[in-house]
Coordinates of C-alpha atoms in Angstrom, one line a residue:
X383 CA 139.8 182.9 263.5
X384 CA 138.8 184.4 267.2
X385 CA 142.3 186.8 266.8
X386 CA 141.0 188.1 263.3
X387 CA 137.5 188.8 264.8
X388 CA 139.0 190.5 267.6
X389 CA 141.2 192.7 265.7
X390 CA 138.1 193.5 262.9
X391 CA 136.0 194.7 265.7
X392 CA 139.2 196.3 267.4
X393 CA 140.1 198.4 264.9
X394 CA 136.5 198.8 263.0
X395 CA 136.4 196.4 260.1
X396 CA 133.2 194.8 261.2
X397 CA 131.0 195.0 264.5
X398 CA 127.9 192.5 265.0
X399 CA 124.6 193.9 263.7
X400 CA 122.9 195.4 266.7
X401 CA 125.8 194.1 269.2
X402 CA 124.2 196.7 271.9
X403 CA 120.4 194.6 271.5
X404 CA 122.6 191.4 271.8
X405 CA 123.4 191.2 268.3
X406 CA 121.3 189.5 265.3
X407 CA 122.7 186.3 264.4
X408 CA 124.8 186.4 261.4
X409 CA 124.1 189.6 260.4
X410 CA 127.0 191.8 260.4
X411 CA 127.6 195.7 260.1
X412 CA 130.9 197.1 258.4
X413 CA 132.8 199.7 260.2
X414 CA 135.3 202.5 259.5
X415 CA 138.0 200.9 257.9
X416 CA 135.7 197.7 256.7
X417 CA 133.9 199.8 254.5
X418 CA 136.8 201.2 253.2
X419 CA 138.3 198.1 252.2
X420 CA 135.2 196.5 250.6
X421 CA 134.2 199.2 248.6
X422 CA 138.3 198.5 247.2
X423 CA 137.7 195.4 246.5
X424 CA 134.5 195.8 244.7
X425 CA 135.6 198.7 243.0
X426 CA 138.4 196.9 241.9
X427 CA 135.9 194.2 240.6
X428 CA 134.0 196.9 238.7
X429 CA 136.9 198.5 237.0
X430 CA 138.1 194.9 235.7
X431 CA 135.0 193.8 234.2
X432 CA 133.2 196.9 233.0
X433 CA 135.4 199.9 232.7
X434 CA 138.4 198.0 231.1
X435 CA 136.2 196.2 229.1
X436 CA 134.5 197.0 225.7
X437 CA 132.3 194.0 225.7
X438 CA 130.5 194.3 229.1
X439 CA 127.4 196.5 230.4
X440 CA 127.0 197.8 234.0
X441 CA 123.3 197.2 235.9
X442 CA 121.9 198.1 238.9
X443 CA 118.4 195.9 239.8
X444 CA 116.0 196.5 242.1
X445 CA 116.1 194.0 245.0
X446 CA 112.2 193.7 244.7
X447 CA 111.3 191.9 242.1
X448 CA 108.4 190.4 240.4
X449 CA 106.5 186.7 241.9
X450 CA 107.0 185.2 238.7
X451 CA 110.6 186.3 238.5
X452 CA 111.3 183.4 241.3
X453 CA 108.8 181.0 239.9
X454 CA 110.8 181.1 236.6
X455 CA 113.8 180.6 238.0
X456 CA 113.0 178.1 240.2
X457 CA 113.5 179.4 243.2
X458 CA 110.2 178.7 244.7
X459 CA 109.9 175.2 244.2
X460 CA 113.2 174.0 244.8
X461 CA 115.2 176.5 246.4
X462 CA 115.0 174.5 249.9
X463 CA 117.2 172.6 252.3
X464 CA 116.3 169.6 254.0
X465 CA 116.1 170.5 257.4
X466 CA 116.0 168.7 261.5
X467 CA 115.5 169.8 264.6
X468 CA 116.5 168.4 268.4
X469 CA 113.9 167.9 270.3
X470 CA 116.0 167.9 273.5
X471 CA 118.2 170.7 272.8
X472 CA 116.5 172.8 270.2
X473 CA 119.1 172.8 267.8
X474 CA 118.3 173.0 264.4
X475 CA 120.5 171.4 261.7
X476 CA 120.8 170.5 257.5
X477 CA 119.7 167.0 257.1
X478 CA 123.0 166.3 255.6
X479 CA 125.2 167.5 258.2
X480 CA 128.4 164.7 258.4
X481 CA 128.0 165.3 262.4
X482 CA 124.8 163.7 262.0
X483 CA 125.0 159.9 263.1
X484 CA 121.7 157.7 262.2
X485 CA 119.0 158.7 260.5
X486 CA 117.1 161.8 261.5
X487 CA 113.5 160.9 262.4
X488 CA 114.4 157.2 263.5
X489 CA 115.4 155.7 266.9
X490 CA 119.2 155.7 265.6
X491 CA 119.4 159.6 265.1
X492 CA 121.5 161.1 267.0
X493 CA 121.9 164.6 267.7
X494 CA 125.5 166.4 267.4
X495 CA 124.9 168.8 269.8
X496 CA 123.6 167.1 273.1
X497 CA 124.0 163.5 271.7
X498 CA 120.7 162.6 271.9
X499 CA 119.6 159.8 270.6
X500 CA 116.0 159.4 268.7
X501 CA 115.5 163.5 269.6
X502 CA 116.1 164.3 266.0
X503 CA 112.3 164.9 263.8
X504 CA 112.3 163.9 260.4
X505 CA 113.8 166.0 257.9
X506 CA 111.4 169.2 256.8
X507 CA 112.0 171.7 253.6
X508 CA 113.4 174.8 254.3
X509 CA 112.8 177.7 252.3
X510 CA 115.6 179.8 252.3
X511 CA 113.9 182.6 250.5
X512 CA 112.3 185.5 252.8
X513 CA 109.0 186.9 252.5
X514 CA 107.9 189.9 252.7
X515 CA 104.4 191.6 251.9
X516 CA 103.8 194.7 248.7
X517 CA 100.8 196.7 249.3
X518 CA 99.0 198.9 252.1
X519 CA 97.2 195.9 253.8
X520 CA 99.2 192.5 254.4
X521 CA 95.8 190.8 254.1
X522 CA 95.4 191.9 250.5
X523 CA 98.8 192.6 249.5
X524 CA 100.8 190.5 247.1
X525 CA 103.5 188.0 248.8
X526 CA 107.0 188.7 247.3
X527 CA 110.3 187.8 248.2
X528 CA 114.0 189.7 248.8
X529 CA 116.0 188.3 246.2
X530 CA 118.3 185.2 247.2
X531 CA 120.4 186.2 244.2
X532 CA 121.5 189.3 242.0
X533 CA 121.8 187.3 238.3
X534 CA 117.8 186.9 237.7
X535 CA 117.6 190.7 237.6
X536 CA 120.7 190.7 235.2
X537 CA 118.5 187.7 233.0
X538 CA 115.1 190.2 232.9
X539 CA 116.8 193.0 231.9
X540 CA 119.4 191.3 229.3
X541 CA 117.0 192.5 226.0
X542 CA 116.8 196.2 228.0
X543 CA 120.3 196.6 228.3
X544 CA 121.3 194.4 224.8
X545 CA 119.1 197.0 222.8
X546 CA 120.1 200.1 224.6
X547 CA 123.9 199.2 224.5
X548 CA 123.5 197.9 221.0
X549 CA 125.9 195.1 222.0
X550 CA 126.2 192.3 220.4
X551 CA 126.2 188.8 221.7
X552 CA 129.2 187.4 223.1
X553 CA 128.9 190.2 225.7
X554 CA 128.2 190.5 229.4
X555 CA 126.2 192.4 232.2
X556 CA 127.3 192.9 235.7
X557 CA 126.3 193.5 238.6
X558 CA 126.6 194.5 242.5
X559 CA 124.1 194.4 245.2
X560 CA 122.5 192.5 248.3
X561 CA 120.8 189.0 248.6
X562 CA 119.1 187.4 251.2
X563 CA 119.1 184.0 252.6
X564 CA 117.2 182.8 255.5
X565 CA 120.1 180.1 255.9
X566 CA 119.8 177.1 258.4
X567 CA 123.4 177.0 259.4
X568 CA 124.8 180.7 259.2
X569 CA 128.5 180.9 260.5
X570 CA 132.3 181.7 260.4
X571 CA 132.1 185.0 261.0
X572 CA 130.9 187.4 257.5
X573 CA 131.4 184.0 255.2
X574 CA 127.7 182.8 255.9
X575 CA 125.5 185.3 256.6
X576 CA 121.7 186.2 255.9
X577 CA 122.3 189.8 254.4
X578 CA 124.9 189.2 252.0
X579 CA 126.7 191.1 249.0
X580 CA 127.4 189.4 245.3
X581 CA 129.7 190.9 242.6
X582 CA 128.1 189.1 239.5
X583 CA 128.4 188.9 236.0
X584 CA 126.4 186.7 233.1
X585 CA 127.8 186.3 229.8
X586 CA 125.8 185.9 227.0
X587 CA 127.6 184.0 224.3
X588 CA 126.7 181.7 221.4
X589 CA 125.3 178.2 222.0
X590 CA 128.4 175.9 221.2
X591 CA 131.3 178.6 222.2
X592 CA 130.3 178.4 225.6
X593 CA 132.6 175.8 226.2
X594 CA 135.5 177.9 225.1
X595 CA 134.1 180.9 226.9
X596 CA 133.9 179.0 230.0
X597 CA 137.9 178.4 230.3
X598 CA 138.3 181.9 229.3
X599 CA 136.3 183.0 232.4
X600 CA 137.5 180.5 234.2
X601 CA 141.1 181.6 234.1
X602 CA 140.3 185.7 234.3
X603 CA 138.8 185.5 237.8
X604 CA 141.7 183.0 238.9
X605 CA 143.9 185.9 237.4
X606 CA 142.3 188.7 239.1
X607 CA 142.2 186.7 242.5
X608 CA 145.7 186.3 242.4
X609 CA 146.0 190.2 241.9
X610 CA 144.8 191.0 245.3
X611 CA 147.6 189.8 246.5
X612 CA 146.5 186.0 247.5
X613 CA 149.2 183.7 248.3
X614 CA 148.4 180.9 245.2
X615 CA 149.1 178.2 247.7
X616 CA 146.4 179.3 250.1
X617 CA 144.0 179.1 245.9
X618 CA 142.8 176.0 244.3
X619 CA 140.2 174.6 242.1
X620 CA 136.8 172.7 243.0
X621 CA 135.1 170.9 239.9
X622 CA 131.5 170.4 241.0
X623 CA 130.8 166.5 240.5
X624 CA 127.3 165.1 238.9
X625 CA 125.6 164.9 242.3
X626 CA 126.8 168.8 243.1
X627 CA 125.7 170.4 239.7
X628 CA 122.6 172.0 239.2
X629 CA 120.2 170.7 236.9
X630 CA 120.6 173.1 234.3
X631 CA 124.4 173.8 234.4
X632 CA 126.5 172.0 232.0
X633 CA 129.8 172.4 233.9
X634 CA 130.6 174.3 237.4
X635 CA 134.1 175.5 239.3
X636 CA 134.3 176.9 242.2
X637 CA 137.7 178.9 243.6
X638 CA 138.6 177.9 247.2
X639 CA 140.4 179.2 249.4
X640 CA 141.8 177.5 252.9
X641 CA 140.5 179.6 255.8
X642 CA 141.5 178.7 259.4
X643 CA 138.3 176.7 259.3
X644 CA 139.3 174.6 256.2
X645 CA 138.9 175.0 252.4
X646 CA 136.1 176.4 251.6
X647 CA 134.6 178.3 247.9
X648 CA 134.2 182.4 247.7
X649 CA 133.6 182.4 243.9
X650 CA 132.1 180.4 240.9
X651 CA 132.1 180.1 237.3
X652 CA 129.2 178.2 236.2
X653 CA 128.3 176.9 232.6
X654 CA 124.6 177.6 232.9
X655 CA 123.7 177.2 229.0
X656 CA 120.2 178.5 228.2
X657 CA 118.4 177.3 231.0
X658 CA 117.6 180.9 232.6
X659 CA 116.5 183.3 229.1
X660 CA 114.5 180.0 228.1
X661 CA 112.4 180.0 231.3
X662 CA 112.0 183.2 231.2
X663 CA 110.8 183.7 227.9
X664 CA 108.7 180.9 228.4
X665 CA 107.1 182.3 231.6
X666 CA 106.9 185.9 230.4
X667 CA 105.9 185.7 227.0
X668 CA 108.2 188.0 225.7
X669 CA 110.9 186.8 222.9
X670 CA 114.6 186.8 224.3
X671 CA 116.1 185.3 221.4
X672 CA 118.9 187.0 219.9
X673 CA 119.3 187.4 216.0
X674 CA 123.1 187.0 214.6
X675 CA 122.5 189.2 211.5
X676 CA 126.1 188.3 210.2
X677 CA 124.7 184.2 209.3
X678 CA 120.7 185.6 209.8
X679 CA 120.3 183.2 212.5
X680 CA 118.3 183.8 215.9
X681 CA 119.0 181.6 219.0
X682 CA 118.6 181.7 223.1
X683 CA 122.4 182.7 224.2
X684 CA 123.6 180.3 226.5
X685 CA 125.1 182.1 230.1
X686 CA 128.4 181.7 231.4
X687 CA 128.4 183.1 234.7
X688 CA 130.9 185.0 237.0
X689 CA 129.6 184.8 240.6
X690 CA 131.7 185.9 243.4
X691 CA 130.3 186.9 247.1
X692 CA 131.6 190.6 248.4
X693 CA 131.9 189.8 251.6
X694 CA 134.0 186.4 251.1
X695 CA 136.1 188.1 249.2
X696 CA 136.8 190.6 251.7
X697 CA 137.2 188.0 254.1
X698 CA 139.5 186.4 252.1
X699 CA 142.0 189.5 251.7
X700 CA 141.7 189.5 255.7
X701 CA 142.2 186.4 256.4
X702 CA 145.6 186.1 253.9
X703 CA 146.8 189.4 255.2
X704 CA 146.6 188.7 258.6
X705 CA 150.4 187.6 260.2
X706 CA 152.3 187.9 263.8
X707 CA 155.4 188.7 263.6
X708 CA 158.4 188.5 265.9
X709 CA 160.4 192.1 265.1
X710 CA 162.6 193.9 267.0
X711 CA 161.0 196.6 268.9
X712 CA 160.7 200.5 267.1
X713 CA 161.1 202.3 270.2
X714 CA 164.5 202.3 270.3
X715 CA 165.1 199.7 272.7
X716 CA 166.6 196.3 272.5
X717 CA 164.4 193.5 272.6
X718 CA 162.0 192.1 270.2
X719 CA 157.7 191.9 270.6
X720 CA 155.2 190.1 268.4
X721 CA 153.2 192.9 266.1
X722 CA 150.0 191.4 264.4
X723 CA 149.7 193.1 261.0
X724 CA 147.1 193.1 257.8
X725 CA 149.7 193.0 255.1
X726 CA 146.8 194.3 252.5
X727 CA 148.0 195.4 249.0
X728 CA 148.5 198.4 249.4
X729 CA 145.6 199.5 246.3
X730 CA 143.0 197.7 249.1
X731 CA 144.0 199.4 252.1
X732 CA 141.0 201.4 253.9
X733 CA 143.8 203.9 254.9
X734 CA 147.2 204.4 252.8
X735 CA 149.3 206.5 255.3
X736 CA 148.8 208.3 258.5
X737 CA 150.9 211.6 260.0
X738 CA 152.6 211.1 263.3
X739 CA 154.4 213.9 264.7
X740 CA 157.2 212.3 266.8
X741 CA 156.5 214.8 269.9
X742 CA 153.8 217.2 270.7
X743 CA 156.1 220.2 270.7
X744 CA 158.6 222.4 268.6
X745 CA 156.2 222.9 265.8
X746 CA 155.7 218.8 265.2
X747 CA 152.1 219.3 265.2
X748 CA 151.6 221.9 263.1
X749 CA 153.7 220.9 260.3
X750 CA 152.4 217.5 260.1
X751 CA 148.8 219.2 260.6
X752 CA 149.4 220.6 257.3
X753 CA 151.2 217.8 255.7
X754 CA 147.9 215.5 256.5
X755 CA 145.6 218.3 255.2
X756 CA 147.8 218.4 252.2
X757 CA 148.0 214.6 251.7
X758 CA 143.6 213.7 252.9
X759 CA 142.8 215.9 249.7
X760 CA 144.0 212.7 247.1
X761 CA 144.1 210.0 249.7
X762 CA 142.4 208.6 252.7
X763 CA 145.2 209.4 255.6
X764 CA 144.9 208.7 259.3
X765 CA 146.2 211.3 261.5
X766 CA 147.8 210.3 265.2
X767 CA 149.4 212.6 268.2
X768 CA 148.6 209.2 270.7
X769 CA 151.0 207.6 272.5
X770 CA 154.9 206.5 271.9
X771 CA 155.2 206.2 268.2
X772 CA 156.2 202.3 268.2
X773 CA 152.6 202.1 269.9
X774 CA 151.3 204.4 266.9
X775 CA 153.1 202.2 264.6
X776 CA 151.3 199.0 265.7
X777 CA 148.3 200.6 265.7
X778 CA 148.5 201.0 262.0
X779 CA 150.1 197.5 261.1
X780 CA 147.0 196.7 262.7
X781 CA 144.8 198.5 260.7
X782 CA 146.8 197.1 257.5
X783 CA 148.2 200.5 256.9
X784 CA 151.0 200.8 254.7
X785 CA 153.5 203.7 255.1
X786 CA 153.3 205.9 258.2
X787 CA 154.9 209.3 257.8
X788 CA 157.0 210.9 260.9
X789 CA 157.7 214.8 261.3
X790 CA 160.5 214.9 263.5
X791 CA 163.8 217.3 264.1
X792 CA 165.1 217.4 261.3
X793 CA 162.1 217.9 259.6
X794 CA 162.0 221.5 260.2
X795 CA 165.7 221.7 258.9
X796 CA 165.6 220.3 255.3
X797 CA 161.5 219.8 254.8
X798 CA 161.9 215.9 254.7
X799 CA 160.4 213.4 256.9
X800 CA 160.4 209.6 257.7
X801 CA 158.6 207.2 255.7
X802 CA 158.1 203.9 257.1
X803 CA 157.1 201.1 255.1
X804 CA 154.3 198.6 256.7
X805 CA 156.4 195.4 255.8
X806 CA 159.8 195.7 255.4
X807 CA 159.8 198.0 258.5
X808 CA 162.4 200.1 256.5
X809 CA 162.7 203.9 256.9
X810 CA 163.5 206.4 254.4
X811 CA 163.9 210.1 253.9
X812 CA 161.4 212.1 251.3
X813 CA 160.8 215.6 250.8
X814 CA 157.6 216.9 252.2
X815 CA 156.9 218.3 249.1
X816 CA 156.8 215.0 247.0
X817 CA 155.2 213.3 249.4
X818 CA 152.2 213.0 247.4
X819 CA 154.1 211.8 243.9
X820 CA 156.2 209.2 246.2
X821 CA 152.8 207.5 247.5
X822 CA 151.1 207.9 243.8
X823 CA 154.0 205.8 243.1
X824 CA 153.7 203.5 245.5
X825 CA 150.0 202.4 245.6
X826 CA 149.5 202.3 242.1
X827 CA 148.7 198.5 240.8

């Protein structure tokens, strides 16, 4: 995991929030070519559910919301962790950390940091929730909280968008944005963090077809997972168990996916039947019942929910594209190196080609100057004069890159140049002037 971080900062994926302050922990700021490749992913997200689909509604929620919004969900009173502190070291932990040995708050409680024994206080609740104040005066102003989640705003507004959509029930509303958890245990780089993105989406079907619906779900995010370009074996289901399921959810998945720190879930589908439209009409006051005109017959939908986190996602793609390689070296000498490379889909990649010219004389530059200008206008290119080109090559592996384009001698003679592909390392010859048809080609999926 340390050679991943060191190449996302290295190349501008993701730099620590406020690294030149000392950083803020778990807080993490996207960069150059991280930005790039999120916003692929969740546009990719957004084209899937809402553009190719008839039967699903696009929404964009405030992240201040209403108290009661948090009461009804039951956020405030039981969105909490049990939580224990080391009185020798200072380390804070969950109650239910396995490192744990006794019991916290007795003379057996032993601390997994400094192996103290007795230092550990009895658990405390947590709120993960943060506060913040609404109005001009924090002595009178109202006490409200950044959102933990993005689905409560989709659940407030699903008459608003139901009536101005003029769906009909089974259909869905999603949803991308920022949450905020004030979590005890933050870690593994962008997986846990405090300032987090979720790519959401609540379907509204039918009580007794949510079981059916559920499987359908179930097996469309698996399917779109896999079209990232995820190895499957790296994939696999977790069934939440009676002791992990929420109160109000009839059945709960999660997809995990085995990072260098163990298996661990970046997405869930969650049978939450018509626990969150019942609580909130019942806290609001205002009827969120849905009438079936077809069989005149009005009922609460029940929700089967879509919930996958942005940034996991991401760090999913990186982790699975991330290889070193033993090749043979591409500067025209005989020996072989290790290259570390982000073989990224091509469709995900921050940058889909960059211009090299081979030397910085006999017109190289200038031709390839107008071959990037030419090329930047429909794609995001990288252009490099830097270095020996098998040093501008890794650069780009790097970077996850896929096809660098080379002007070189005979470039000026017929108007082709060198395409190199990113994985195979192969090199062909294409026309300067189809250059732009060749990579349409080539990156569409």
């Amino acid at each position: 995991m340390e050679k991943l971080v060191s190449l996302a900062k290295r190349r501008g994926f993701v730099f620590q929030s406020s690294e030149i302050y000392g950083g803020l922990g778990s807080v993490w700021d996207y960069g150059p070519l991280g930005v790039e490749l999120k916003k692929n992913i969740k546009e990719r997200w957004w084209r899937s559910m809402v553009h190719e689909r008839e039967d699903i509604e696009g929404l964009d929620a405030a992240i201040l919301m209403h108290p009661r919004v948090w009461e009804a969900s039951g956020h405030v009173a039981g969105f909490t962790d049990p939580l224990v502190d080391c009185k020798h070291c200072k380390n804070r932990f969950r109650a239910d950390d396995p490192r744990i040995k006794g019991t916290p708050g007795q003379p057996d409680g032993q601390c997994p940091a400094c192996g103290t024994k007795g230092s550990l206080t009895a658990p405390r609740q947590f709120n993960l929730m943060f506060k913040t104040f609404m109005g001009p005066v924090e002595e009178d102003a109202a006490m409200i909280f950044m959102r933990p989640e993005t689905a409560q705003g989709i659940y407030v507004n699903y008459l608003n968008v139901l009536q101005s959509s003029r769906q009909k029930v089974p259909f869905g509303i999603a949803q991308i944005g920022k949450a905020f958890r004030n979590e005890i245990t933050p870690g593994n780089f962008i997986f846990r963090t405090r300032e987090f993105e979720q790519m959401e989406m609540q379907f509204f079907v039918k009580p007794g077809s949510d079981g059916e619906w559920f499987e359908f779900w179930r097996a469309e995010r698996m399917k779109w997972i896999q079209g990232l370009g995820i190895r499957q074996e790296k994939l696999r289901w977790h069934q939440h168990g009676k002791n992990e399921l929420a109160h109000y959810a009839k059945d709960a998945y999660d997809i995990e996916y085995e990072f260098p720190f163990g298996w661990n879930e970046f997405e869930g589908i969650h049978n939450r039947g018509d626990f969150d439209l019942s609580r909130h009409q019942e806290y609001s006051g205002k009827k969120l019942d849905y009438l079936d005109t077809t069989v005149n017959e009005r009922f609460v939908p029940n929700v089967v929910e879509t919930s996958a986190g942005a940034d996991r996602t991401t760090l999913v793609v990186l982790c699975d594209a991330y290889r070193e390689e033993a090749v043979k070296s591409e500067e025209g000498v005989e020996k072989e190196e290790l290259r570390v490379v982000l073989k990224l889909k091509p469709e995900l990649a921050p940058i889909k080609a960059a211009v090299f010219p081979l030397v910085n004389k006999d017109g190289m530059p200038d031709v390839a100057r107008r071959i990037y200008d030419d090329l930047r206008k429909r794609f995001n290119v990288f252009y490099d004069d830097g270095g020996s080109i098998g040093r501008r090559y890794r650069r780009q592996d790097e970077a996850g890159t896929p096809f660098g384009i080379t002007i070189d001698g005979q470039t000026s003679q017929d108007q082709t140049v060198t395409v190199r592909d990113r994985d195979t390392l192969k090199q062909i010859r294409v026309a300067s002037a189809k250059l732009v048809d060749y990579l349409k080609e080539q990156l569409t999926g």
